[in-house]
mmCIF file of C-alpha atoms in Angstrom:
data_model
loop_
_atom_site.group_PDB
_atom_site.id
_atom_site.type_symbol
_atom_site.label_atom_id
_atom_site.label_comp_id
_atom_site.label_asym_id
_atom_site.label_seq_id
_atom_site.Cartn_x
_atom_site.Cartn_y
_atom_site.Cartn_z
ATOM 1 C CA MET A 290 18.450 18.744 -17.109
ATOM 2 C CA GLN A 291 17.395 21.305 -14.536
ATOM 3 C CA ALA A 292 13.783 21.137 -13.454
ATOM 4 C CA SER A 293 13.537 24.908 -13.784
ATOM 5 C CA ALA A 294 14.474 24.531 -17.476
ATOM 6 C CA MET A 295 11.416 22.369 -18.174
ATOM 7 C CA PRO A 296 8.772 23.948 -20.360
ATOM 8 C CA ASN A 297 5.880 25.097 -18.150
ATOM 9 C CA ALA A 298 7.707 24.132 -14.956
ATOM 10 C CA HIS A 299 5.572 24.776 -11.887
ATOM 11 C CA PRO A 300 6.932 27.541 -9.587
ATOM 12 C CA GLN A 301 7.149 25.039 -6.725
ATOM 13 C CA LEU A 302 8.760 22.242 -8.735
ATOM 14 C CA GLU A 303 12.246 22.891 -7.369
ATOM 15 C CA ALA A 304 10.800 22.974 -3.842
ATOM 16 C CA SER A 305 9.114 19.598 -4.385
ATOM 17 C CA ILE A 306 12.398 18.088 -5.601
ATOM 18 C CA SER A 307 14.204 19.491 -2.567
ATOM 19 C CA HIS A 308 11.566 18.046 -0.234
ATOM 20 C CA LEU A 309 11.806 14.721 -2.037
ATOM 21 C CA ALA A 310 15.560 14.583 -1.513
ATOM 22 C CA ASP A 311 15.027 15.232 2.202
ATOM 23 C CA LEU A 312 12.344 12.540 2.469
ATOM 24 C CA ILE A 313 14.360 9.921 0.581
ATOM 25 C CA ALA A 314 17.273 10.434 2.999
ATOM 26 C CA TYR A 315 15.169 8.931 5.802
ATOM 27 C CA ASP A 316 15.441 5.145 5.661
ATOM 28 C CA THR A 317 11.834 4.392 6.528
ATOM 29 C CA THR A 318 11.889 0.736 5.555
ATOM 30 C CA SER A 319 8.936 -0.782 7.380
ATOM 31 C CA ALA A 320 11.197 -2.775 9.724
ATOM 32 C CA TYR A 321 12.538 0.501 11.187
ATOM 33 C CA SER A 322 11.049 3.379 13.157
ATOM 34 C CA ASN A 323 9.534 6.272 11.208
ATOM 35 C CA LEU A 324 9.689 8.767 14.082
ATOM 36 C CA GLU A 325 12.433 10.916 12.524
ATOM 37 C CA ILE A 326 10.465 11.571 9.343
ATOM 38 C CA ILE A 327 7.296 12.222 11.367
ATOM 39 C CA ASP A 328 9.233 14.747 13.505
ATOM 40 C CA TYR A 329 10.454 16.406 10.292
ATOM 41 C CA MET A 330 6.916 16.675 8.948
ATOM 42 C CA GLU A 331 5.530 17.806 12.292
ATOM 43 C CA ARG A 332 7.984 20.724 12.417
ATOM 44 C CA PHE A 333 7.208 21.630 8.822
ATOM 45 C CA PHE A 334 3.426 21.745 9.190
ATOM 46 C CA THR A 335 3.565 23.381 12.619
ATOM 47 C CA ASN A 336 5.682 26.199 11.167
ATOM 48 C CA LEU A 337 2.940 26.759 8.582
ATOM 49 C CA GLY A 338 0.393 27.260 11.366
ATOM 50 C CA ALA A 339 -1.351 23.925 10.868
ATOM 51 C CA ASP A 340 -3.142 22.137 13.662
ATOM 52 C CA VAL A 341 -0.913 19.056 13.998
ATOM 53 C CA THR A 342 -1.703 15.775 15.755
ATOM 54 C CA VAL A 343 0.770 12.908 16.095
ATOM 55 C CA LEU A 344 -0.735 9.467 16.684
ATOM 56 C CA PRO A 345 1.908 7.078 18.096
ATOM 57 C CA ASP A 346 1.432 3.319 17.934
ATOM 58 C CA LYS A 347 1.526 1.072 21.005
ATOM 59 C CA SER A 348 5.252 0.365 20.629
ATOM 60 C CA GLY A 349 6.215 4.031 20.604
ATOM 61 C CA GLU A 350 8.477 3.304 17.628
ATOM 62 C CA LYS A 351 6.005 4.292 14.925
ATOM 63 C CA ALA A 352 3.591 7.177 14.493
ATOM 64 C CA ASN A 353 1.064 8.748 12.137
ATOM 65 C CA LEU A 354 0.671 12.459 11.498
ATOM 66 C CA VAL A 355 -2.481 14.499 10.822
ATOM 67 C CA ALA A 356 -2.133 18.200 9.993
ATOM 68 C CA ARG A 357 -5.121 20.451 9.300
ATOM 69 C CA LEU A 358 -5.280 23.779 7.531
ATOM 70 C CA GLY A 359 -8.589 25.610 7.261
ATOM 71 C CA PRO A 360 -11.775 25.623 9.369
ATOM 72 C CA ALA A 361 -12.440 22.639 11.619
ATOM 73 C CA ASP A 362 -16.234 22.856 11.581
ATOM 74 C CA LEU A 363 -16.848 21.832 7.965
ATOM 75 C CA PRO A 364 -16.195 18.560 6.103
ATOM 76 C CA GLY A 365 -13.011 18.764 4.077
ATOM 77 C CA ILE A 366 -10.571 16.858 1.901
ATOM 78 C CA VAL A 367 -7.857 14.416 2.987
ATOM 79 C CA LEU A 368 -4.506 14.217 1.179
ATOM 80 C CA SER A 369 -3.049 10.937 2.374
ATOM 81 C CA GLY A 370 0.293 9.194 2.004
ATOM 82 C CA HIS A 371 2.399 6.616 3.808
ATOM 83 C CA THR A 372 5.918 7.222 5.108
ATOM 84 C CA ASP A 373 7.290 3.672 4.938
ATOM 85 C CA VAL A 374 9.057 2.041 2.011
ATOM 86 C CA VAL A 375 9.950 -1.513 1.035
ATOM 87 C CA PRO A 376 13.527 -2.761 1.570
ATOM 88 C CA ALA A 377 16.268 -1.774 -0.872
ATOM 89 C CA ASN A 378 19.378 -3.879 -1.447
ATOM 90 C CA PRO A 379 22.153 -1.393 -2.333
ATOM 91 C CA LYS A 380 23.926 -4.075 -4.389
ATOM 92 C CA SER A 381 21.006 -4.079 -6.824
ATOM 93 C CA TRP A 382 21.036 -0.302 -7.302
ATOM 94 C CA GLN A 383 23.183 1.927 -9.515
ATOM 95 C CA SER A 384 23.152 4.576 -6.776
ATOM 96 C CA ASP A 385 22.525 4.828 -3.034
ATOM 97 C CA PRO A 386 18.784 4.055 -2.647
ATOM 98 C CA PHE A 387 18.521 6.543 0.236
ATOM 99 C CA LYS A 388 20.243 9.411 -1.553
ATOM 100 C CA MET A 389 18.129 10.861 -4.327
ATOM 101 C CA GLU A 390 19.893 11.130 -7.663
ATOM 102 C CA GLN A 391 18.722 12.837 -10.825
ATOM 103 C CA ARG A 392 19.479 11.246 -14.188
ATOM 104 C CA GLY A 393 17.982 13.209 -17.018
ATOM 105 C CA SER A 394 14.253 13.666 -16.446
ATOM 106 C CA ARG A 395 14.078 11.048 -13.669
ATOM 107 C CA LEU A 396 14.657 11.133 -9.922
ATOM 108 C CA PHE A 397 15.952 7.881 -8.441
ATOM 109 C CA GLY A 398 15.697 6.630 -4.854
ATOM 110 C CA ARG A 399 13.680 4.263 -2.702
ATOM 111 C CA GLY A 400 10.236 5.760 -2.324
ATOM 112 C CA THR A 401 10.489 8.333 -5.114
ATOM 113 C CA CYS A 402 7.259 7.067 -6.659
ATOM 114 C CA ASP A 403 5.910 4.925 -3.796
ATOM 115 C CA MET A 404 5.077 7.345 -2.364
ATOM 116 C CA LYS A 405 7.353 10.099 -1.142
ATOM 117 C CA GLY A 406 6.952 11.899 -4.456
ATOM 118 C CA PHE A 407 3.365 12.665 -3.488
ATOM 119 C CA ALA A 408 4.420 13.754 0.009
ATOM 120 C CA ALA A 409 7.046 16.064 -1.496
ATOM 121 C CA CYS A 410 4.465 17.712 -3.757
ATOM 122 C CA VAL A 411 2.062 18.130 -0.848
ATOM 123 C CA MET A 412 4.788 19.786 1.231
ATOM 124 C CA ALA A 413 5.729 22.074 -1.651
ATOM 125 C CA ALA A 414 2.086 23.085 -2.108
ATOM 126 C CA ALA A 415 1.283 23.393 1.604
ATOM 127 C CA PRO A 416 2.468 27.026 2.014
ATOM 128 C CA ALA A 417 -0.057 28.093 -0.631
ATOM 129 C CA PHE A 418 -2.822 26.273 1.268
ATOM 130 C CA ALA A 419 -1.651 27.981 4.477
ATOM 131 C CA ASN A 420 -1.865 31.421 2.825
ATOM 132 C CA ALA A 421 -5.238 30.788 1.197
ATOM 133 C CA GLU A 422 -8.633 31.679 2.620
ATOM 134 C CA LEU A 423 -9.844 28.100 2.699
ATOM 135 C CA GLN A 424 -13.604 27.660 2.861
ATOM 136 C CA ARG A 425 -13.202 24.052 4.025
ATOM 137 C CA PRO A 426 -10.295 22.212 5.650
ATOM 138 C CA VAL A 427 -7.563 20.150 4.063
ATOM 139 C CA TYR A 428 -6.049 17.312 6.112
ATOM 140 C CA PHE A 429 -2.502 16.191 5.383
ATOM 141 C CA CYS A 430 -2.236 12.617 6.659
ATOM 142 C CA PHE A 431 0.886 10.455 6.717
ATOM 143 C CA SER A 432 0.857 6.920 8.074
ATOM 144 C CA HIS A 433 3.271 4.199 9.127
ATOM 145 C CA ASP A 434 3.490 0.589 7.908
ATOM 146 C CA GLU A 435 1.315 0.681 4.820
ATOM 147 C CA GLU A 436 3.680 -1.670 3.024
ATOM 148 C CA VAL A 437 3.210 -4.450 5.580
ATOM 149 C CA GLY A 438 -0.565 -4.437 5.746
ATOM 150 C CA CYS A 439 -1.925 -0.890 6.172
ATOM 151 C CA LEU A 440 -1.212 -1.073 9.893
ATOM 152 C CA GLY A 441 -1.105 2.655 10.652
ATOM 153 C CA ALA A 442 -4.021 3.978 8.603
ATOM 154 C CA PRO A 443 -6.857 2.623 10.802
ATOM 155 C CA ALA A 444 -5.799 4.950 13.628
ATOM 156 C CA ILE A 445 -5.912 7.939 11.265
ATOM 157 C CA ALA A 446 -9.286 6.892 9.854
ATOM 158 C CA ARG A 447 -10.781 6.497 13.330
ATOM 159 C CA TYR A 448 -9.332 9.825 14.469
ATOM 160 C CA LEU A 449 -10.858 11.633 11.487
ATOM 161 C CA SER A 450 -14.209 9.887 11.882
ATOM 162 C CA GLU A 451 -14.493 11.174 15.452
ATOM 163 C CA LEU A 452 -14.041 14.831 14.504
ATOM 164 C CA LYS A 453 -16.964 17.217 14.812
ATOM 165 C CA ALA A 454 -16.994 17.498 11.004
ATOM 166 C CA PRO A 455 -15.277 14.429 9.500
ATOM 167 C CA PRO A 456 -13.712 14.787 6.038
ATOM 168 C CA ALA A 457 -15.959 14.031 3.095
ATOM 169 C CA LEU A 458 -13.380 12.630 0.650
ATOM 170 C CA ALA A 459 -9.859 11.197 0.832
ATOM 171 C CA ILE A 460 -7.348 11.425 -1.997
ATOM 172 C CA ILE A 461 -4.768 8.660 -1.606
ATOM 173 C CA GLY A 462 -1.545 9.694 -3.320
ATOM 174 C CA GLU A 463 -0.402 6.257 -4.501
ATOM 175 C CA PRO A 464 1.315 6.314 -7.907
ATOM 176 C CA SER A 465 -1.405 6.416 -10.565
ATOM 177 C CA GLU A 466 0.362 8.544 -13.232
ATOM 178 C CA MET A 467 -1.975 11.333 -12.106
ATOM 179 C CA LYS A 468 -5.021 9.471 -13.373
ATOM 180 C CA LEU A 469 -8.043 9.088 -11.128
ATOM 181 C CA ILE A 470 -8.478 5.570 -9.725
ATOM 182 C CA ASN A 471 -11.941 4.708 -8.417
ATOM 183 C CA GLY A 472 -11.455 1.159 -7.152
ATOM 184 C CA GLN A 473 -8.829 -1.067 -5.536
ATOM 185 C CA LYS A 474 -8.682 -4.737 -4.575
ATOM 186 C CA GLY A 475 -8.564 -5.948 -0.992
ATOM 187 C CA LYS A 476 -5.952 -8.401 0.243
ATOM 188 C CA ILE A 477 -5.624 -11.218 2.754
ATOM 189 C CA ALA A 478 -2.141 -12.583 3.524
ATOM 190 C CA MET A 479 -1.936 -16.038 5.121
ATOM 191 C CA ARG A 480 0.889 -18.086 6.629
ATOM 192 C CA VAL A 481 0.534 -21.866 6.329
ATOM 193 C CA THR A 482 2.619 -24.189 8.499
ATOM 194 C CA VAL A 483 2.685 -27.882 7.619
ATOM 195 C CA ARG A 484 3.747 -30.169 10.472
ATOM 196 C CA GLY A 485 4.712 -33.696 9.499
ATOM 197 C CA GLU A 486 7.036 -36.339 10.878
ATOM 198 C CA GLY A 487 10.742 -36.311 10.059
ATOM 199 C CA GLY A 488 13.773 -38.512 10.468
ATOM 200 C CA HIS A 489 16.673 -39.910 8.497
ATOM 201 C CA SER A 490 15.795 -39.644 4.824
ATOM 202 C CA SER A 491 16.693 -43.294 4.203
ATOM 203 C CA PHE A 492 13.406 -44.106 5.998
ATOM 204 C CA SER A 493 11.415 -41.492 4.075
ATOM 205 C CA PRO A 494 8.457 -43.792 3.171
ATOM 206 C CA GLN A 495 7.724 -43.994 6.889
ATOM 207 C CA HIS A 496 7.668 -40.234 7.335
ATOM 208 C CA VAL A 497 5.283 -37.369 6.579
ATOM 209 C CA ASN A 498 7.340 -35.031 4.388
ATOM 210 C CA ALA A 499 6.204 -31.506 5.276
ATOM 211 C CA VAL A 500 7.862 -29.976 2.204
ATOM 212 C CA GLU A 501 6.088 -32.356 -0.153
ATOM 213 C CA TYR A 502 2.699 -31.755 1.447
ATOM 214 C CA ALA A 503 3.321 -28.006 1.388
ATOM 215 C CA SER A 504 4.037 -28.298 -2.336
ATOM 216 C CA ARG A 505 0.719 -30.062 -2.842
ATOM 217 C CA ILE A 506 -1.080 -27.282 -0.963
ATOM 218 C CA ILE A 507 0.703 -24.694 -3.093
ATOM 219 C CA THR A 508 -0.443 -26.558 -6.202
ATOM 220 C CA MET A 509 -4.040 -26.411 -4.980
ATOM 221 C CA ILE A 510 -3.665 -22.652 -4.385
ATOM 222 C CA ALA A 511 -2.326 -22.275 -7.943
ATOM 223 C CA GLU A 512 -5.272 -24.275 -9.279
ATOM 224 C CA ARG A 513 -7.639 -21.883 -7.477
ATOM 225 C CA ALA A 514 -5.823 -18.973 -9.135
ATOM 226 C CA ARG A 515 -6.399 -20.544 -12.559
ATOM 227 C CA ARG A 516 -10.120 -20.922 -11.800
ATOM 228 C CA TYR A 517 -10.331 -17.212 -10.932
ATOM 229 C CA GLU A 518 -8.658 -16.446 -14.249
ATOM 230 C CA GLN A 519 -10.992 -18.695 -16.220
ATOM 231 C CA ASP A 520 -14.286 -18.364 -14.370
ATOM 232 C CA GLY A 521 -14.152 -15.000 -12.574
ATOM 233 C CA PRO A 522 -16.063 -13.223 -11.227
ATOM 234 C CA PHE A 523 -14.807 -10.410 -13.435
ATOM 235 C CA ASP A 524 -14.679 -6.630 -13.238
ATOM 236 C CA HIS A 525 -12.945 -5.371 -16.358
ATOM 237 C CA ASP A 526 -12.346 -1.922 -14.889
ATOM 238 C CA PHE A 527 -9.482 -3.506 -12.903
ATOM 239 C CA THR A 528 -5.986 -3.801 -14.340
ATOM 240 C CA VAL A 529 -6.298 -7.537 -13.590
ATOM 241 C CA PRO A 530 -10.046 -8.151 -13.938
ATOM 242 C CA HIS A 531 -10.394 -11.048 -11.490
ATOM 243 C CA ALA A 532 -9.198 -12.160 -8.068
ATOM 244 C CA THR A 533 -5.661 -13.509 -7.815
ATOM 245 C CA THR A 534 -3.944 -15.816 -5.364
ATOM 246 C CA LEU A 535 -0.344 -16.961 -5.259
ATOM 247 C CA THR A 536 2.408 -18.212 -2.967
ATOM 248 C CA THR A 537 5.123 -15.660 -2.288
ATOM 249 C CA ILE A 538 7.519 -17.041 0.379
ATOM 250 C CA ILE A 539 8.448 -20.616 1.377
ATOM 251 C CA GLU A 540 10.805 -22.117 3.951
ATOM 252 C CA GLY A 541 11.422 -25.730 4.955
ATOM 253 C CA GLY A 542 13.981 -28.466 5.468
ATOM 254 C CA VAL A 543 17.251 -28.603 7.397
ATOM 255 C CA ALA A 544 19.583 -30.989 5.498
ATOM 256 C CA THR A 545 19.733 -33.165 2.382
ATOM 257 C CA ASN A 546 19.516 -36.379 4.439
ATOM 258 C CA VAL A 547 16.628 -35.398 6.731
ATOM 259 C CA THR A 548 12.959 -35.776 5.882
ATOM 260 C CA PRO A 549 11.583 -32.328 6.772
ATOM 261 C CA ASP A 550 9.014 -32.287 9.540
ATOM 262 C CA THR A 551 8.060 -28.612 9.114
ATOM 263 C CA CYS A 552 7.495 -26.332 6.166
ATOM 264 C CA SER A 553 5.882 -22.913 6.140
ATOM 265 C CA PHE A 554 4.882 -20.581 3.348
ATOM 266 C CA ILE A 555 2.909 -17.398 2.772
ATOM 267 C CA PHE A 556 0.235 -16.848 0.170
ATOM 268 C CA GLU A 557 -2.075 -13.963 -0.645
ATOM 269 C CA LEU A 558 -5.557 -13.441 -2.042
ATOM 270 C CA ARG A 559 -6.362 -10.172 -3.804
ATOM 271 C CA SER A 560 -10.113 -9.887 -4.186
ATOM 272 C CA ILE A 561 -12.482 -7.783 -6.242
ATOM 273 C CA ASP A 562 -15.376 -8.839 -4.006
ATOM 274 C CA GLN A 563 -14.523 -8.037 -0.395
ATOM 275 C CA GLU A 564 -17.457 -9.961 1.029
ATOM 276 C CA ALA A 565 -16.470 -13.107 -0.893
ATOM 277 C CA ALA A 566 -12.804 -13.017 0.105
ATOM 278 C CA ALA A 567 -13.119 -14.531 3.583
ATOM 279 C CA THR A 568 -15.503 -17.187 2.265
ATOM 280 C CA ASP A 569 -13.077 -18.048 -0.532
ATOM 281 C CA ILE A 570 -10.226 -18.453 1.948
ATOM 282 C CA GLN A 571 -12.298 -20.716 4.200
ATOM 283 C CA THR A 572 -13.458 -22.810 1.241
ATOM 284 C CA LEU A 573 -9.841 -23.226 0.149
ATOM 285 C CA ILE A 574 -8.832 -24.283 3.674
ATOM 286 C CA ASN A 575 -11.668 -26.817 3.846
ATOM 287 C CA ASP A 576 -10.801 -28.291 0.447
ATOM 288 C CA ILE A 577 -7.115 -28.637 1.298
ATOM 289 C CA GLU A 578 -7.672 -30.155 4.717
ATOM 290 C CA SER A 579 -10.246 -32.669 3.495
ATOM 291 C CA ALA A 580 -7.924 -33.745 0.672
ATOM 292 C CA LEU A 581 -4.645 -34.000 2.595
ATOM 293 C CA LEU A 582 -5.091 -34.209 6.363
ATOM 294 C CA PRO A 583 -6.548 -37.748 6.518
ATOM 295 C CA GLU A 584 -3.648 -39.015 4.427
ATOM 296 C CA MET A 585 -1.105 -37.215 6.600
ATOM 297 C CA GLN A 586 -2.637 -38.383 9.866
ATOM 298 C CA ARG A 587 -2.833 -41.996 8.805
ATOM 299 C CA GLN A 588 0.967 -41.898 8.741
ATOM 300 C CA SER A 589 1.346 -39.730 11.860
ATOM 301 C CA SER A 590 -1.518 -38.655 14.101
ATOM 302 C CA ASP A 591 0.433 -35.533 15.117
ATOM 303 C CA SER A 592 0.501 -34.194 11.559
ATOM 304 C CA ALA A 593 -1.260 -30.876 11.087
ATOM 305 C CA ILE A 594 -1.839 -27.926 8.770
ATOM 306 C CA GLU A 595 -1.916 -24.601 10.618
ATOM 307 C CA TRP A 596 -3.379 -21.396 9.179
ATOM 308 C CA GLN A 597 -2.573 -17.879 10.361
ATOM 309 C CA GLU A 598 -3.884 -14.625 8.910
ATOM 310 C CA LEU A 599 -0.923 -12.229 8.832
ATOM 311 C CA PHE A 600 -2.904 -9.174 7.799
ATOM 312 C CA ALA A 601 -5.803 -8.054 5.697
ATOM 313 C CA TYR A 602 -6.943 -4.769 4.275
ATOM 314 C CA PRO A 603 -10.263 -3.989 2.630
ATOM 315 C CA ALA A 604 -10.993 -3.177 -0.973
ATOM 316 C CA MET A 605 -11.700 0.443 -1.863
ATOM 317 C CA GLY A 606 -15.139 0.988 -3.324
ATOM 318 C CA ASP A 607 -16.235 3.456 -5.967
ATOM 319 C CA ALA A 608 -16.493 6.959 -4.455
ATOM 320 C CA THR A 609 -17.627 8.653 -7.657
ATOM 321 C CA GLY A 610 -21.221 8.757 -6.435
ATOM 322 C CA SER A 611 -20.382 10.606 -3.210
ATOM 323 C CA ALA A 612 -21.488 14.204 -2.756
ATOM 324 C CA MET A 613 -17.968 15.627 -2.303
ATOM 325 C CA PHE A 614 -16.608 13.764 -5.321
ATOM 326 C CA LYS A 615 -19.339 15.234 -7.504
ATOM 327 C CA LYS A 616 -18.465 18.731 -6.273
ATOM 328 C CA LEU A 617 -14.768 18.166 -6.901
ATOM 329 C CA GLU A 618 -15.146 16.322 -10.201
ATOM 330 C CA PRO A 619 -14.736 19.376 -12.499
ATOM 331 C CA ILE A 620 -11.088 19.768 -11.451
ATOM 332 C CA LEU A 621 -10.206 16.074 -11.317
ATOM 333 C CA PRO A 622 -8.127 14.434 -14.064
ATOM 334 C CA GLY A 623 -9.311 11.641 -16.343
ATOM 335 C CA ARG A 624 -10.208 8.188 -15.073
ATOM 336 C CA GLY A 625 -7.612 5.433 -14.945
ATOM 337 C CA GLY A 626 -9.944 2.592 -13.971
ATOM 338 C CA LYS A 627 -9.403 0.359 -10.943
ATOM 339 C CA VAL A 628 -6.160 -1.133 -9.663
ATOM 340 C CA SER A 629 -5.011 -4.448 -8.254
ATOM 341 C CA TYR A 630 -2.373 -3.038 -5.928
ATOM 342 C CA GLY A 631 -3.187 -2.099 -2.356
ATOM 343 C CA SER A 632 -3.724 1.285 -0.776
ATOM 344 C CA GLU A 633 -5.167 2.781 2.378
ATOM 345 C CA GLY A 634 -8.289 3.903 0.528
ATOM 346 C CA GLY A 635 -10.327 0.947 1.725
ATOM 347 C CA VAL A 636 -9.257 1.626 5.311
ATOM 348 C CA PHE A 637 -10.450 5.241 5.124
ATOM 349 C CA GLU A 638 -13.723 4.035 3.631
ATOM 350 C CA ILE A 639 -14.411 1.142 6.028
ATOM 351 C CA ASP A 640 -12.815 2.384 9.287
ATOM 352 C CA GLY A 641 -13.475 6.075 8.810
ATOM 353 C CA GLY A 642 -16.575 6.249 6.647
ATOM 354 C CA ILE A 643 -14.657 8.500 4.234
ATOM 355 C CA PRO A 644 -15.140 7.830 0.492
ATOM 356 C CA SER A 645 -11.742 7.574 -1.202
ATOM 357 C CA VAL A 646 -10.022 7.739 -4.565
ATOM 358 C CA ILE A 647 -6.405 7.220 -5.617
ATOM 359 C CA LEU A 648 -4.545 9.994 -7.410
ATOM 360 C CA GLY A 649 -0.801 10.489 -7.283
ATOM 361 C CA PRO A 650 2.373 10.995 -9.299
ATOM 362 C CA GLY A 651 4.551 8.190 -10.648
ATOM 363 C CA SER A 652 3.959 4.744 -12.063
ATOM 364 C CA ILE A 653 3.225 1.695 -9.917
ATOM 365 C CA ARG A 654 5.390 -0.273 -12.367
ATOM 366 C CA GLN A 655 8.446 1.425 -10.844
ATOM 367 C CA ALA A 656 7.434 0.713 -7.238
ATOM 368 C CA HIS A 657 9.351 -1.873 -5.172
ATOM 369 C CA LYS A 658 12.050 -2.272 -7.844
ATOM 370 C CA PRO A 659 15.791 -1.570 -7.756
ATOM 371 C CA ASP A 660 16.486 1.894 -9.177
ATOM 372 C CA GLU A 661 12.951 3.068 -8.398
ATOM 373 C CA PHE A 662 12.317 6.433 -10.038
ATOM 374 C CA ILE A 663 9.741 9.099 -10.725
ATOM 375 C CA GLU A 664 9.548 11.339 -13.768
ATOM 376 C CA ILE A 665 9.942 15.017 -12.885
ATOM 377 C CA GLU A 666 6.999 15.776 -15.147
ATOM 378 C CA GLN A 667 4.809 13.680 -12.851
ATOM 379 C CA LEU A 668 5.700 15.940 -9.917
ATOM 380 C CA ASN A 669 4.861 18.923 -12.103
ATOM 381 C CA GLN A 670 1.424 17.493 -12.909
ATOM 382 C CA CYS A 671 0.754 16.773 -9.235
ATOM 383 C CA LEU A 672 1.627 20.344 -8.262
ATOM 384 C CA GLU A 673 -0.699 21.679 -10.948
ATOM 385 C CA PHE A 674 -3.545 19.579 -9.558
ATOM 386 C CA LEU A 675 -2.845 20.752 -6.007
ATOM 387 C CA ASP A 676 -3.008 24.354 -7.272
ATOM 388 C CA GLU A 677 -6.445 23.661 -8.699
ATOM 389 C CA LEU A 678 -7.542 21.992 -5.487
ATOM 390 C CA ASN A 679 -6.357 24.979 -3.467
ATOM 391 C CA GLY A 680 -8.283 27.364 -5.688
ATOM 392 C CA TRP A 681 -11.405 25.212 -5.471
ATOM 393 C CA MET A 682 -11.203 25.134 -1.668
ATOM 394 C CA GLU A 683 -11.147 28.935 -1.539
ATOM 395 C CA ARG A 684 -14.501 29.198 -3.320
#
């Protein structure tokens, strides 16, 4: 099926698919540099006459991009996406994850929905913004390392907040099936390291088994998750209406005949109440340490439980009461509630003072999976919205 053969295909649909193929070809897995894709975008927006700023990180291996079209002295709109993707194991895919492939009405490749599809639509629509007589500016913002903790977005948010006329609303193009999302959970990711006392497993009663104590901690974390599910607090606008916490990665032990002296694992807390999140984590730590540490240290005084925050990003509040949202609301699509997945919306709100919503093509259910795809119709809907936004910004 050719995109141009679709009923009511947008004139720039083929251009968006071409841009998407180019973007997918850059392996921007978070472990790697994103400088090549930033260079590609910088050339593109510069050629359109945009005012382009590249914000490198301290390592020099990663960078953000901010491109402005329209007047600089009025508050405008941000269209924001991230350039990085999660890893893709080629053995789990039917096709090369970094070579876009069309199968019927779907486009496959790592990042097609999360979230290079949005970037491709923005690039396809950008020439129309460049040719328009914009009455307020539009900022095209692309970050690094969203997938590993929203590491790049704070620099963009701070940069925008320091402008003479900071933007008044950010649209985060995470996959929302082109429904408006007006809330997002925050997240704290923690690494826990249990240090016990090891030795030959035939003497195991004399040891402090780090794996076993880690398993007891994990059980306590799971019990806290069940209390969230049963007791709340609740916000039924969210896809999952309460906070969640779970263990995601664990490592420990060296051999079948050695009592393990070290075990580490990672767990996360996704919160609906940002102010309560840090308190909840500390309460959990206190409960675990009071229950287990005395027992561990009676056996070995060197036993310990170590806690390290890996990263955290804030929840995104409800921007529907902001002045710019109310002005823009007549052209916005229907509401899709609030989401449990992360985005940079909270960063723009907290670090930049910019109210934010999520609106982008594709389904989050396809994100991070083998054979990730986006429906071509979703790109079409995104382009139609960007047309309306362009027309609104000319008024």
